[in-house]
Coordinates of C-alpha atoms and ligand atoms in Angstrom, one line a residue:
X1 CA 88.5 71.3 87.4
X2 CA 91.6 73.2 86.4
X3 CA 94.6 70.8 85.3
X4 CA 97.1 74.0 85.8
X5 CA 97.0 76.8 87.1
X6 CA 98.5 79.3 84.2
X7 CA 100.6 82.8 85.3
X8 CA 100.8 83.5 81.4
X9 CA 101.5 87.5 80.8
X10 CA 99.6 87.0 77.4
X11 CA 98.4 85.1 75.9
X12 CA 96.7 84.1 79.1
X13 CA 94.5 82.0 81.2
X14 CA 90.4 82.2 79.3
X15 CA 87.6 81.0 82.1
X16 CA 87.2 77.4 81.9
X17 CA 83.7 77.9 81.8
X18 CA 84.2 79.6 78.5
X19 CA 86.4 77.3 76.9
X20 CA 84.1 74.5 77.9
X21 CA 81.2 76.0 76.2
X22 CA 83.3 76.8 72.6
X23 CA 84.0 73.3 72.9
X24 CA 80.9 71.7 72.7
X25 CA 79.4 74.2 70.2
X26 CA 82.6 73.8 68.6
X27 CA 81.7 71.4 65.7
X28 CA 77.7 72.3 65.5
X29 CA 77.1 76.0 66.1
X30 CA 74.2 77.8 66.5
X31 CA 73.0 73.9 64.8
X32 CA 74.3 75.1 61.5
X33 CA 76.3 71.5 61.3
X34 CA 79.4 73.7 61.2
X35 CA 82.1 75.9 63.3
X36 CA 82.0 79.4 64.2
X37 CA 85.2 79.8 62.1
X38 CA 83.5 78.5 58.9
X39 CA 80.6 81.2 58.6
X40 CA 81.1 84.5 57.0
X41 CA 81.7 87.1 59.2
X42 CA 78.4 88.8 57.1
X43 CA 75.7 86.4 58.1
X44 CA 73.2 87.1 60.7
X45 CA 74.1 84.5 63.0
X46 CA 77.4 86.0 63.0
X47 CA 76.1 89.7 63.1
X48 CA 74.4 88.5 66.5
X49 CA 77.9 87.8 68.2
X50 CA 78.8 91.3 66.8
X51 CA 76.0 92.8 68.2
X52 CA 75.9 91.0 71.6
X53 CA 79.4 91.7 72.1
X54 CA 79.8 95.6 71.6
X55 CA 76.0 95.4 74.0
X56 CA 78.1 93.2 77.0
X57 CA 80.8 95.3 76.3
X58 CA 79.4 98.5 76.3
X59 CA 77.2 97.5 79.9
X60 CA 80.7 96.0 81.7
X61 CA 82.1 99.4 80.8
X62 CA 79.0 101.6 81.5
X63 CA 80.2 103.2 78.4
X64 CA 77.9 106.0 76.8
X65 CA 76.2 106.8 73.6
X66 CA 79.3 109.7 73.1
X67 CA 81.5 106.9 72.0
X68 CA 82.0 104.0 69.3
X69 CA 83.4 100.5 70.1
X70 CA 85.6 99.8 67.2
X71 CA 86.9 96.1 66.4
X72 CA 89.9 95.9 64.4
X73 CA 93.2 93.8 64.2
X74 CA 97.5 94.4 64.3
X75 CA 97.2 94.5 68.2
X76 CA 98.2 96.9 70.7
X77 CA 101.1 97.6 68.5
X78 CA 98.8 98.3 65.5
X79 CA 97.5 101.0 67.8
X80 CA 101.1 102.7 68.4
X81 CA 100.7 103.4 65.0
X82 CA 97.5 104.1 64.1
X83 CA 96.7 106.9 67.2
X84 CA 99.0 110.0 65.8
X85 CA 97.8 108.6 62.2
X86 CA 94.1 109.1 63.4
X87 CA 94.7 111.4 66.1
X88 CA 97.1 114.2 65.1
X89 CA 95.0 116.4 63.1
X90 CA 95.9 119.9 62.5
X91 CA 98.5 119.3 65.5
X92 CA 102.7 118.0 64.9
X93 CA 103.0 117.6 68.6
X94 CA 102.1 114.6 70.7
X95 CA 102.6 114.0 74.6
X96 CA 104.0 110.0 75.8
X97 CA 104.0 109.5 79.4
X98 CA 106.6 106.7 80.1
X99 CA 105.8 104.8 83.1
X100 CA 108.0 101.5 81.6
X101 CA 108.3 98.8 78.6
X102 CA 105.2 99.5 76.8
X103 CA 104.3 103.3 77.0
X104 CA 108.2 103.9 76.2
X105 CA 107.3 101.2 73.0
X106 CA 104.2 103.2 71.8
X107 CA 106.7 106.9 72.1
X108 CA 109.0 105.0 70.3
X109 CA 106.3 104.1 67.2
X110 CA 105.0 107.8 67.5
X111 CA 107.9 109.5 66.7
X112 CA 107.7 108.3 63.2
X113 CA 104.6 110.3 62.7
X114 CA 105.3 113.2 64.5
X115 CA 107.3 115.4 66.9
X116 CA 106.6 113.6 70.2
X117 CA 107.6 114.1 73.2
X118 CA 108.6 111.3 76.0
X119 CA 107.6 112.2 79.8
X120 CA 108.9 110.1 82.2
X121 CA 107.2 109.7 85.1
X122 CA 108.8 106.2 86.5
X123 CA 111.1 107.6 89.9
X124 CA 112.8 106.0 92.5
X125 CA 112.5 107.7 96.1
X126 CA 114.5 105.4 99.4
X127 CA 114.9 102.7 97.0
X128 CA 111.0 102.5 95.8
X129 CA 110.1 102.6 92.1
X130 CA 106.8 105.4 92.0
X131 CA 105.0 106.9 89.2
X132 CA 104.1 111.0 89.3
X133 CA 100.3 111.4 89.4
X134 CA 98.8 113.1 86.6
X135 CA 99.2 116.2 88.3
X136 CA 102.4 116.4 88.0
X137 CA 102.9 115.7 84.8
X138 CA 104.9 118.2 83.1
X139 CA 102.3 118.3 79.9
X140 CA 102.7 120.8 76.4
X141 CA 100.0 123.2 75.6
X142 CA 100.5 122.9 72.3
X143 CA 99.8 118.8 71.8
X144 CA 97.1 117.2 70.1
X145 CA 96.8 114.4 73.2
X146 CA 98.6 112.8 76.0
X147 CA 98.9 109.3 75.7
X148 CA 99.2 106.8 78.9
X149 CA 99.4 103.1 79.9
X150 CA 98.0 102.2 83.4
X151 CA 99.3 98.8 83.7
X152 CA 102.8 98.1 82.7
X153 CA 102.6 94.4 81.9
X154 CA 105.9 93.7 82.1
X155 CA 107.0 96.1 85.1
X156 CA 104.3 95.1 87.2
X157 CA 103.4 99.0 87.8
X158 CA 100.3 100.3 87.6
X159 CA 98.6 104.3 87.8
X160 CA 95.6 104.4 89.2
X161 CA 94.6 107.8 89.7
X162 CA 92.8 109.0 86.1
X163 CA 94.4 111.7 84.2
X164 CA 91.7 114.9 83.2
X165 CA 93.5 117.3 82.0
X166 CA 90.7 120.1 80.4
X167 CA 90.7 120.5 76.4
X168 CA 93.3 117.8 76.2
X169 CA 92.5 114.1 74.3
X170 CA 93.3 111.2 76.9
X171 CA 94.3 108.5 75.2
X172 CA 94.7 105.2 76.7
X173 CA 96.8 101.6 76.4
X174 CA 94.2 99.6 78.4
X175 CA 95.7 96.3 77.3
X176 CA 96.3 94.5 80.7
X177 CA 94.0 96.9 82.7
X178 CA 90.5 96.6 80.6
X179 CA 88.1 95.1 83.0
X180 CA 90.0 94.3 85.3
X181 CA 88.7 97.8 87.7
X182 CA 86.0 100.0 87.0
X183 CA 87.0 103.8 85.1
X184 CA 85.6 106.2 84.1
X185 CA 84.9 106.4 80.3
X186 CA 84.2 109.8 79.6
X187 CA 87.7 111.1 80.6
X188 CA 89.0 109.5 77.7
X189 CA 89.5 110.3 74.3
X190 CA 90.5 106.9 73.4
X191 CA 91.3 103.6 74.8
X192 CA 92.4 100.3 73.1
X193 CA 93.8 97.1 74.2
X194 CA 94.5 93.7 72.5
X195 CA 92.8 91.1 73.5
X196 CA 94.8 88.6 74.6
X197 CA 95.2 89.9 78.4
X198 CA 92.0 90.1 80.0
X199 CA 89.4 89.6 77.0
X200 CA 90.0 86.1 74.9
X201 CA 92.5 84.7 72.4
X202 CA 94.9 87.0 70.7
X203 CA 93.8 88.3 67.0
X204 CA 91.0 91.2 68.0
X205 CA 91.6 95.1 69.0
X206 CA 89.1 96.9 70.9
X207 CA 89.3 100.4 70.3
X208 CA 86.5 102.8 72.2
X209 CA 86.5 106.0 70.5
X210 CA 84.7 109.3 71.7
X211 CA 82.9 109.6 68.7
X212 CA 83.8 113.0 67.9
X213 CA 87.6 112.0 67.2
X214 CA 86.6 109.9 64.5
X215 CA 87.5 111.4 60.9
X216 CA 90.9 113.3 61.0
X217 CA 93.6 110.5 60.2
X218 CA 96.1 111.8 57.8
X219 CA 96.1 110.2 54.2
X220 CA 98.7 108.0 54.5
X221 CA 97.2 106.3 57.0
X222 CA 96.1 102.6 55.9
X223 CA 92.8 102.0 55.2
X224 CA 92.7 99.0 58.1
X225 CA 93.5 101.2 60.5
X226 CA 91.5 104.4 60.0
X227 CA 89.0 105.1 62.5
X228 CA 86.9 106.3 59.9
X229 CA 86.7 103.7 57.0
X230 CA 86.2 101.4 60.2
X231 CA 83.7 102.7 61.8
X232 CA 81.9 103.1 58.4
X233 CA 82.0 99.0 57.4
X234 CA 81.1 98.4 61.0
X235 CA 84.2 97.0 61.7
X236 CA 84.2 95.0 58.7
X237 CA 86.2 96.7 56.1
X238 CA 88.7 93.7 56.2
X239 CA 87.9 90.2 57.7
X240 CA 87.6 90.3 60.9
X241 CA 88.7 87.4 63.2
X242 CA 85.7 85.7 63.5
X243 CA 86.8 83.1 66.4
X244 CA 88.7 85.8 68.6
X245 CA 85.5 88.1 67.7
X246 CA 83.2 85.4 69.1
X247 CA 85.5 84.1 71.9
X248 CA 85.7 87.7 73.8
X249 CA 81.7 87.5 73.7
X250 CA 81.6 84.8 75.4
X251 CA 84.3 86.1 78.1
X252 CA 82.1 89.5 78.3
X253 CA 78.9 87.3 79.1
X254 CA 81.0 85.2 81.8
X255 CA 81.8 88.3 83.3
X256 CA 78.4 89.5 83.1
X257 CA 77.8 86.4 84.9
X258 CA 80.3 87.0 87.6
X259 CA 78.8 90.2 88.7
X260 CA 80.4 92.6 86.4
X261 CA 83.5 94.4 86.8
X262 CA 82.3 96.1 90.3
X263 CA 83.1 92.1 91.3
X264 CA 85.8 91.4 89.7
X265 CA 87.4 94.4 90.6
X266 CA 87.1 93.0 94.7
X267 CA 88.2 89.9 93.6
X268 CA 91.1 91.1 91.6
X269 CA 92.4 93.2 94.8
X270 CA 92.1 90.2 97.1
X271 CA 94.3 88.3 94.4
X272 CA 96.9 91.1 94.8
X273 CA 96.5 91.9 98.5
X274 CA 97.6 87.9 98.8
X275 CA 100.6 87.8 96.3
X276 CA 102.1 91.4 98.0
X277 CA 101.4 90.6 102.1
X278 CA 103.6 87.2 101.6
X279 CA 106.5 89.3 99.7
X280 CA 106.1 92.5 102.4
X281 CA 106.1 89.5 104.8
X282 CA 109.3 87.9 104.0
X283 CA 113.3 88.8 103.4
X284 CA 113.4 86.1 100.7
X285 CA 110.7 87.6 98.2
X286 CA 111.4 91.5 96.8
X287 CA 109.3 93.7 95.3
X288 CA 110.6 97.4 95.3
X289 CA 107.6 99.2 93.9
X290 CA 105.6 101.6 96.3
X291 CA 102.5 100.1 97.3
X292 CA 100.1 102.6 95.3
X293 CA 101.6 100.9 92.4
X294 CA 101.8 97.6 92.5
X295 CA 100.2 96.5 89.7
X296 CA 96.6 93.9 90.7
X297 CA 97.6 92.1 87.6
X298 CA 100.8 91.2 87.0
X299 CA 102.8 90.5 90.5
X300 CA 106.6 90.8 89.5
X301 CA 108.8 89.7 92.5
X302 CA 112.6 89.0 92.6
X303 CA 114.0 86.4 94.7
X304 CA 116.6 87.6 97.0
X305 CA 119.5 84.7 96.0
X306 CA 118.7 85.4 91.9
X307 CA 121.0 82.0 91.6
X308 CA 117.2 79.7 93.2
X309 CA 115.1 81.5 90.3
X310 CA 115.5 78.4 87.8
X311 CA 115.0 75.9 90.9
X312 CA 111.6 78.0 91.9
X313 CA 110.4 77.7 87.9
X314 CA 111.1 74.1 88.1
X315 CA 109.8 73.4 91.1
X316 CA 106.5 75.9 90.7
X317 CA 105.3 74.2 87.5
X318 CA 105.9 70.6 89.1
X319 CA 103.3 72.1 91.7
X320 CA 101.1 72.7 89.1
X321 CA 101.8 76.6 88.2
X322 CA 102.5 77.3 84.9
X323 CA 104.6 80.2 83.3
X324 CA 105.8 82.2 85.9
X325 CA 108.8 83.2 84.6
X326 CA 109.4 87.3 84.4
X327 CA 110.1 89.3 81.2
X328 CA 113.7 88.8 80.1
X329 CA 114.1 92.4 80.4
X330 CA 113.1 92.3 83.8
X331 CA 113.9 88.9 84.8
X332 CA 112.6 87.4 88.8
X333 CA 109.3 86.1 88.9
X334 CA 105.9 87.3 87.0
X335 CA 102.4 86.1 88.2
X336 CA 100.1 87.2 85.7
X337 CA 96.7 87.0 87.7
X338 CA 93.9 88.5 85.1
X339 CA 90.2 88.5 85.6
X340 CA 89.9 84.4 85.2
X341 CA 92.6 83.3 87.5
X342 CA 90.3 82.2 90.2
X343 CA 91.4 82.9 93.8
X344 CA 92.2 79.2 94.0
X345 CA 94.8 79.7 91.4
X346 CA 96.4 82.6 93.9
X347 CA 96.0 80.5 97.0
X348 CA 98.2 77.7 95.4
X349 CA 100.7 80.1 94.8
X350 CA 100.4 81.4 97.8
X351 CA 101.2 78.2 99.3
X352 CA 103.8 77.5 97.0
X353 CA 105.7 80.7 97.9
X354 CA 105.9 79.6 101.6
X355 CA 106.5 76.1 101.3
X356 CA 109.3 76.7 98.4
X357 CA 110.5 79.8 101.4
X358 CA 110.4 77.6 104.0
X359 CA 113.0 75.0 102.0
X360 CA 115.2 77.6 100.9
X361 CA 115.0 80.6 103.1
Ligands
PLP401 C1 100.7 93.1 75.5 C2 100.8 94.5 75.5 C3 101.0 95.3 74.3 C4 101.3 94.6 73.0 O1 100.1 94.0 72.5 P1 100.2 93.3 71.0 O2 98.8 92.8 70.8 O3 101.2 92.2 71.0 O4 100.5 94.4 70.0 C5 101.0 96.6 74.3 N1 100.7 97.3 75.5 C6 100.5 96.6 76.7 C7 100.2 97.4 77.9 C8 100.5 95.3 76.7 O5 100.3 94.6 77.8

């Protein structure tokens, strides 16, 4: 039985299944008389976890024999960097979509590597925030990829038409969207996310690579984080995280075990559909993005008197929610609902935004 119910952007809430299970083969894994974290990553015992995560993986994704699944570590972040440095080839041009906090943070990192060029597609029309579907984005002929980032954690805004734009690289920041809805792989060049979202504990970077793209980074870039020399130590060239590695296995077999992402995916949109008909529904909860979107998995919401936001943090977590506060940048209310916040955890809240509406309104 959950003790809280936790709204945390990231690190966030892992199934309690999951954790249950690390904990009791926590001390005696695999009856080796020792932890997970105390093997070496070569081993075959540990080589099994490897193997059984890029398989889960690869079926939750329905992702083809045309790309690699890459495992490395520096985050999201590490990515900013790493893309142009793997990515530019012959090219010195690179396109950024900005759509908010994060896609504007990996321009920002790519500029330092080449000449790139910052599309925004974040508008306001009768008061709504809206993004411009792909095709309206006003791309160059003459760059190496676009890069994109369908959820904006910290916005709350998500794209959910796919960008296919013919001979051009698609390259994706997945990090609160992986799993959470099904996509189609093959219109991407590349697609990472950090973990810590929707996959397990902070510490691993999932990278899925068209495999075709691998073996053009420039030579400065660092070893750790050339496609390449990763790909050729099978994701091994430094020490992985081991624990992280092995946690996000056991998260890919849970959602295996929920019915794959097809499931999820319904379950995810009845979350949402919840959080957004009790705002739409009310004059004391505001949400001013158009309704295509509204991101499924992180609900940002303002209250209409800003001075009852500390008072609805207070009394929220005495109900049992935890972390709900928004970005500082954006400030209101953030309810971070990724694949293992069960419904119950949305039906609380759901409750909670009435009642605490209800006392204040
Ligand atoms: C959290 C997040 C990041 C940053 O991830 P790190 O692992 O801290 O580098 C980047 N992009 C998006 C969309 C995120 O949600």
């Amino acid at each position: 039985m959950n003790l809280i119910y936790n709204f945390s952007a990231g690190p966030a809430m892992i199934p309690e299944t999951v954790l249950c299970k690390a904990k009791k083969e926590l001390k005696n894994w695999k009856n080796l008389g020792c932890s997970v974290m105390e093997i070496s990553h070569r081993t075959e015992n540990f080589c099994q976890v490897v193997r059984e995560a890029e398989k889960d993986l690869k079926d939750l994704l329905n992702i083809s024999d045309a790309y690699k699944i890459l495992f490395c570590q520096g985050g999201a972040r590490g990515q900013f960097s790493a893309i142009p440095m793997n990515l530019l080839g012959k090219f010195s041009k690179a396109d950024y979509i900005n759509s908010g906090y994060w896609s504007n943070s990996a321009f920002l990192e790519s500029q330092k590597y080449c000449n790139s060029e910052n599309i925004f597609i974040r508008k306001v029309k009768n008061q709504r925030t809206y993004l411009l579907k792909p095709d309206q984005w006003n791309i160059n002929d003459d760059s190496a990829y676009v890069h994109y980032c369908p959820n904006e954690t910290i916005d709350g805004l998500s794209l959910y038409e796919e960008p296919n734009f013919k001979n051009k690289i698609i390259i994706g920041d997945f990090s609160s969207f992986i799993l959470s809805r099904s996509v189609d792989i093959n219109k991407y060049g590349v697609i990472y996310a950090s973990a810590q979202k929707n996959i397990g504990p902070s510490g691993i970077t999932i990278i899925i690579i068209r495999k075709d793209l691998i073996g053009y980074a420039s030579k400065l870039c660092p070893s750790i984080l050339n496609y390449h020399i990763i790909n050729q130590h099978n994701s091994m060239f430094n020490t992985p995280p081991t624990f992280s590695w092995y946690l996000s296995g056991l998260v890919f077999k849970w959602l295996k075990k929920q019915g794959g992402v097809k499931e999820i995916e319904k379950l995810n949109k009845e979350k949402s559909d919840m959080l957004y008909q009790i705002i739409d529904n009310s004059n004391f909860y505001i949400n001013n993005i158009n309704k295509e979107n509204r991101s499924q998995m992180n609900v940002v919401f303002h209250l209409f008197d800003s001075k009852l936001n500390s008072i609805f943090l207070k009394e929220s977590e005495n109900f049992g929610l935890y972390a709900l506060k928004g970005h500082f940048i954006v400030g209101g209310i953030r309810a971070s609902i990724y694949n293992a916040m069960p419904l119950e955890g949305v039906k609380k809240l759901a409750k909670f935004m009435l009642f605490f509406e209800k006392k204040y309104g």
